[in-house]
C-alpha positions as semicolon CSV with decimal commas, in nm:
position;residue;x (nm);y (nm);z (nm)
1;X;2,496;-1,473;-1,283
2;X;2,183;-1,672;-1,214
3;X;2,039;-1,474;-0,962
4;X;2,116;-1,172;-1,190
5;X;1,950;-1,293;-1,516
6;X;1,645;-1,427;-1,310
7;X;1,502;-1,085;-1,285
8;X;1,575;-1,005;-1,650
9;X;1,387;-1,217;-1,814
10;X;0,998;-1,142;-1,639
11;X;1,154;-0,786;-1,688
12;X;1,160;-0,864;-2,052
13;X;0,842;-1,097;-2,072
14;X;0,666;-0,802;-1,917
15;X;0,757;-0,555;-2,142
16;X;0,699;-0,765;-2,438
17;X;0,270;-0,775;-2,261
18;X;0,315;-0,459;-2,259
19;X;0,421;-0,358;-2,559
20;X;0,184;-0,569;-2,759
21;X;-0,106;-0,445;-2,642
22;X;-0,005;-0,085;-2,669
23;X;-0,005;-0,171;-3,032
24;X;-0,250;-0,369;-3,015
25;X;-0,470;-0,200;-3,284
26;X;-0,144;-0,227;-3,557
27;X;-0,130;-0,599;-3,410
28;X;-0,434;-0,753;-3,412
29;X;-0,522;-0,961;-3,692
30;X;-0,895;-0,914;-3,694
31;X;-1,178;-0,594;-3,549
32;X;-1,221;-0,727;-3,185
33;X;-1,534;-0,666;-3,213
34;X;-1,657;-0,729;-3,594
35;X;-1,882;-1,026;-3,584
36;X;-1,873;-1,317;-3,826
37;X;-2,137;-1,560;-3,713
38;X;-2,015;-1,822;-4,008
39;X;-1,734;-1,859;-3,774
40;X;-1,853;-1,920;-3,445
41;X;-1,700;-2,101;-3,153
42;X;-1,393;-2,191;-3,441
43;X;-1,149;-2,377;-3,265
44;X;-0,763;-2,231;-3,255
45;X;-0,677;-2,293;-3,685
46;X;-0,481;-2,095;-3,940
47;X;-0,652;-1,795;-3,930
48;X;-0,749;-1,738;-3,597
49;X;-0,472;-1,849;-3,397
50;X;-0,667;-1,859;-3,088
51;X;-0,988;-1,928;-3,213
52;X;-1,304;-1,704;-3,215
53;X;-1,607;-1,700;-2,944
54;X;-1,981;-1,755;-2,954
55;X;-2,035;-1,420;-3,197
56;X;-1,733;-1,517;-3,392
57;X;-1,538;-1,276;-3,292
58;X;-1,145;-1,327;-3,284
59;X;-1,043;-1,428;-2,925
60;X;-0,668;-1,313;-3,038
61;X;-0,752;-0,970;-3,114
62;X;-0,997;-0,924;-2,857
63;X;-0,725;-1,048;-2,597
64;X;-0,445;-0,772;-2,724
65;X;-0,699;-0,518;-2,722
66;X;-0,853;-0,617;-2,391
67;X;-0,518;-0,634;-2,229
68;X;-0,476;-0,265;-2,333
69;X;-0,821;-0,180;-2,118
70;X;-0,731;-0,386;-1,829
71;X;-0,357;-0,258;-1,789
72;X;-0,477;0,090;-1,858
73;X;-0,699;0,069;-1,564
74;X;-0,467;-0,052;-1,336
75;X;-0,207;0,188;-1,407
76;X;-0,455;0,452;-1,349
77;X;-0,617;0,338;-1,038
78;X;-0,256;0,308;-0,899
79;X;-0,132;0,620;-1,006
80;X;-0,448;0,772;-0,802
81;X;-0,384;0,538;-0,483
82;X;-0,042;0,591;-0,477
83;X;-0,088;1,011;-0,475
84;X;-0,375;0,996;-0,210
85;X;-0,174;0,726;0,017
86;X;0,159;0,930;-0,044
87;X;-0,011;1,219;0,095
88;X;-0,190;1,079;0,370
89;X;0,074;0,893;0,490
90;X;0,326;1,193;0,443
91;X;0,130;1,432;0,645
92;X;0,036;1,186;0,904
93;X;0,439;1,023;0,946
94;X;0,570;1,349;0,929
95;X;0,354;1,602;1,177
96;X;0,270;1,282;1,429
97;X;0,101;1,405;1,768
98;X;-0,271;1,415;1,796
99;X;-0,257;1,474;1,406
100;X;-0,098;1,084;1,382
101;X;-0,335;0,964;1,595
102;X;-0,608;1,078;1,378
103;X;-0,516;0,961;1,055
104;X;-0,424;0,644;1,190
105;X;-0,772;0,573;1,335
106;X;-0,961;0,666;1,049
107;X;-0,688;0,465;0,848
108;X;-0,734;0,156;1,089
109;X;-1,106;0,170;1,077
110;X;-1,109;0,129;0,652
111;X;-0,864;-0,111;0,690
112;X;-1,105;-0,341;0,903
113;X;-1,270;-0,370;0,540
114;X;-1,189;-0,575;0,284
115;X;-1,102;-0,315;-0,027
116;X;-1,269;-0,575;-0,258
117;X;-1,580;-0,521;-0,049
118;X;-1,573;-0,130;-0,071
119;X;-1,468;-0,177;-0,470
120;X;-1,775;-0,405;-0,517
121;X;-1,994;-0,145;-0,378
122;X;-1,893;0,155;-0,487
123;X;-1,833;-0,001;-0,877
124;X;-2,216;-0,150;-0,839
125;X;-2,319;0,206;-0,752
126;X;-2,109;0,338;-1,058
127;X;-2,128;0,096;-1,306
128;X;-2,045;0,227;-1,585
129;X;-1,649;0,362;-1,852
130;X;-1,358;0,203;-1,770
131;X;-1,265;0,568;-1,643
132;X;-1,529;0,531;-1,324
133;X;-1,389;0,187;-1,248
134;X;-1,020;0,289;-1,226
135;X;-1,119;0,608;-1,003
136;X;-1,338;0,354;-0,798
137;X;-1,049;0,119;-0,742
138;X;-0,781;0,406;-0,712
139;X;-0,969;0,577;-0,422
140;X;-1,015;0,250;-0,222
141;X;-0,664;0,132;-0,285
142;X;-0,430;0,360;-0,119
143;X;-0,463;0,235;0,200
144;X;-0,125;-0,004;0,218
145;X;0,040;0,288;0,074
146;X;-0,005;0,539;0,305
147;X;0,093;0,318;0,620
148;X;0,408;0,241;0,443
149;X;0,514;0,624;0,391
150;X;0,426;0,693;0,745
151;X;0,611;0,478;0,868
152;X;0,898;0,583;0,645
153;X;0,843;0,953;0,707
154;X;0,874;0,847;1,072
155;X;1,173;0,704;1,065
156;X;1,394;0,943;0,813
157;X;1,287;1,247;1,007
158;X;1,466;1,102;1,312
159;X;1,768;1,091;1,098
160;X;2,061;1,353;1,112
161;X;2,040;1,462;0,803
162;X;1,667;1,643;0,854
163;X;1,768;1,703;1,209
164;X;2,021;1,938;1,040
165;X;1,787;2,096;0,762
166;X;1,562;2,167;1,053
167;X;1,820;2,338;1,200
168;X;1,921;2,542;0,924
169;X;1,575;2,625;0,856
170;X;1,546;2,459;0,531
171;X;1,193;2,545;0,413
172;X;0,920;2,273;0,483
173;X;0,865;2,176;0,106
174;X;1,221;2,064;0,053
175;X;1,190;1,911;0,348
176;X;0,952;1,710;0,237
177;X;0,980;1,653;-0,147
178;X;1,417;1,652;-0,086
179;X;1,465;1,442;0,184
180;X;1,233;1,266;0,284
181;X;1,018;1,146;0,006
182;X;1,277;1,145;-0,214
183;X;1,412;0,852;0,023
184;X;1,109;0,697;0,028
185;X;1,156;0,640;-0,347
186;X;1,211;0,229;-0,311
187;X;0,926;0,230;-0,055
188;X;0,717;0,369;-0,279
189;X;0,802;0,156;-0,614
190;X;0,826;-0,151;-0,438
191;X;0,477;-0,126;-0,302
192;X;0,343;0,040;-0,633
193;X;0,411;-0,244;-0,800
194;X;0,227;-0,491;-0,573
195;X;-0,033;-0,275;-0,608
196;X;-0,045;-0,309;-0,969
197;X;-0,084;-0,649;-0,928
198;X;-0,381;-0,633;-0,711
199;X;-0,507;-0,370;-0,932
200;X;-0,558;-0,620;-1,243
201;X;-0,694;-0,870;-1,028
202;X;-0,925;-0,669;-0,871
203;X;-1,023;-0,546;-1,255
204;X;-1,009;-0,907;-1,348
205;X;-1,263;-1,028;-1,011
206;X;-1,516;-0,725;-1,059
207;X;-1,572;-0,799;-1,421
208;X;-1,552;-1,185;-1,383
209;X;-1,873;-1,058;-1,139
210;X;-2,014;-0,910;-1,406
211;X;-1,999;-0,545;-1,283
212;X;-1,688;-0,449;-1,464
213;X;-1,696;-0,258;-1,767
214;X;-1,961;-0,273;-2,014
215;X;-1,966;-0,656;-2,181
216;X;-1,918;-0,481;-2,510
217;X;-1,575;-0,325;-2,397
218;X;-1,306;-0,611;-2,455
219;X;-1,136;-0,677;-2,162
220;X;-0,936;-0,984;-1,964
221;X;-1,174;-0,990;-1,721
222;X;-1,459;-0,976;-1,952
223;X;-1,371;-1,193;-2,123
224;X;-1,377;-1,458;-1,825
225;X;-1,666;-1,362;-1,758
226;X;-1,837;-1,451;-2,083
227;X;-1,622;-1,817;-2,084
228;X;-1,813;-1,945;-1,854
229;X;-2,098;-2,056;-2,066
230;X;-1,830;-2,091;-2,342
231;X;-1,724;-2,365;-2,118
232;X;-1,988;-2,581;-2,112
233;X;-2,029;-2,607;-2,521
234;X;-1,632;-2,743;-2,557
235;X;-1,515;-2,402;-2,608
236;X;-1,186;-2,448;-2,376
237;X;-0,983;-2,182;-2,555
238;X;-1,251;-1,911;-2,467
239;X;-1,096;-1,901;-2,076
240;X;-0,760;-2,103;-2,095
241;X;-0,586;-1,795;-2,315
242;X;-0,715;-1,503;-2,084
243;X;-0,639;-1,683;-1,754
244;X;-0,279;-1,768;-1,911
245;X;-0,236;-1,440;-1,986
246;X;-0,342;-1,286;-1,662
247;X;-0,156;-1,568;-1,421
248;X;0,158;-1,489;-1,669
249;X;0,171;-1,121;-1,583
250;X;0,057;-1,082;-1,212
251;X;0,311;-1,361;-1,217
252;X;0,586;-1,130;-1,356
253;X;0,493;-0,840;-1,181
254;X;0,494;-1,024;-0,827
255;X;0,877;-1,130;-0,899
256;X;0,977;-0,807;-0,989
257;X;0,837;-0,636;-0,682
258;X;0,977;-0,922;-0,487
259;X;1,323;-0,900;-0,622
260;X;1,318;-0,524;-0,585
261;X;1,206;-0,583;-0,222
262;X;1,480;-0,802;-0,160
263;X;1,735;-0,518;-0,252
264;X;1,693;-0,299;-0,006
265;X;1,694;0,072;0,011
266;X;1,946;0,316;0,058
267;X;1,912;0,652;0,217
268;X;2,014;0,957;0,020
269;X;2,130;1,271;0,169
């Protein structure tokens, strides 16, 4: 019963992250970005729970709306690295040969770089919408991915069950889409999910760097960055709430992906 609840509740406490800063703009108590400069550096009170920052600005509903920005950029960059590295890795697992060997180099020889690295200069290059940096991140982030479908397209087509559809000439694209990458399926979430993960840190470390989204666009990592002067007056609420927040749900995501990876897979005919 223990084991079974322990998933449950980072299940929930993500979903309740989630949730409020989807509705974040019915939520938040205050504009994000309305300044008030009778108010500044306010420590956490009455009326703003979390206090405000060196503008005056509440750090509550700047932190529910920049959660929204930060989320919605990882889910797009791994949404994009997850289609590139599910094709890659399909066609290379699943034709092998000379084709294999291919991929595989060129995949070997971008893995030899850190992602961050590529990420920091592409994202210096295109500096710019939140849109740029989560097709920056998705396009360097698939590479995981699509060595974990090849290697799972290379071992389900050894299995009877395509052995037989190849037989009975079952056309390529259910091939493909019906047995094999539909039994990829926990492959595929289990390393999505890590991804995600890396995706908000990586959204987190480039605007922490101060190449991130515009300063004017609230966002966790943003609003690291700007908490490091905030430090140095006494402000301690200015980077303790958005680090919280961020350790608290790479935290639950990394549990879920782990318990999900402990499960297993099954293979569907």
């Amino acid at each position: 019963m223990r084991k079974q609840r322990y998933p449950i509740f980072w299940l929930v406490l993500l979903a309740l992250i989630f949730t409020t800063t989807i509705f974040s703009s019915l939520l938040a108590p205050f504009e994000p970005n309305v300044m008030d400069m009778n108010q500044i550096y306010q420590a956490p009170n009455a009326t703003h729970l979390l206090g405000t920052d060196q503008l005056g600005r509440d750090v509550l509903s700047r932190l529910l709306v920049g959660g929204k920005v930060t989320l919605f950029i990882a889910i797009v960059s791994v949404v994009l690295s997850s289609i590139i590295g599910i094709i890659y890795g399909g066609i290379s697992g699943y034709f092998g040969g000379a084709i294999d060997a291919v991929m595989m180099r060129i995949l070997e020889a971008f893995l030899t770089i850190p992602s961050l690295v590529i990420v920091l200069a592409l994202q210096a290059m295109m500096q710019g919408s939140m849109w740029r940096m989560a097709m920056v991140m998705g396009i360097t982030g698939w590479f995981v991915t699509a060595r974990i479908i090849r290697s799972e397209f290379i071992r389900l087509k050894e299995q009877e069950f395509v052995q037989m559809a190849k037989m009975f000439r079952t056309p390529l694209w259910k091939i493909l889409f019906g047995h094999l990458l539909r039994n990829c399926m926990p492959a595929i979430f289990v390393v999505t999910i890590f991804n995600f993960a890396g995706a908000i840190f990586t959204e987190v470390s480039l605007s922490f760097l101060g190449i991130g989204v515009p300063p004017a666009t609230p966002s966790w990592g943003t609003m690291l960055y700007t908490a490091q002067n905030d430090l140095l007056v006494g402000a301690w609420w200015m980077g303790l709430f958005p680090g919280l927040l961020i350790f608290i749900t790479i935290l639950c995501v990394q549990v879920i992906g782990g318990t999900f990876k402990q499960g297993g897979n099954r293979t569907h005919v």
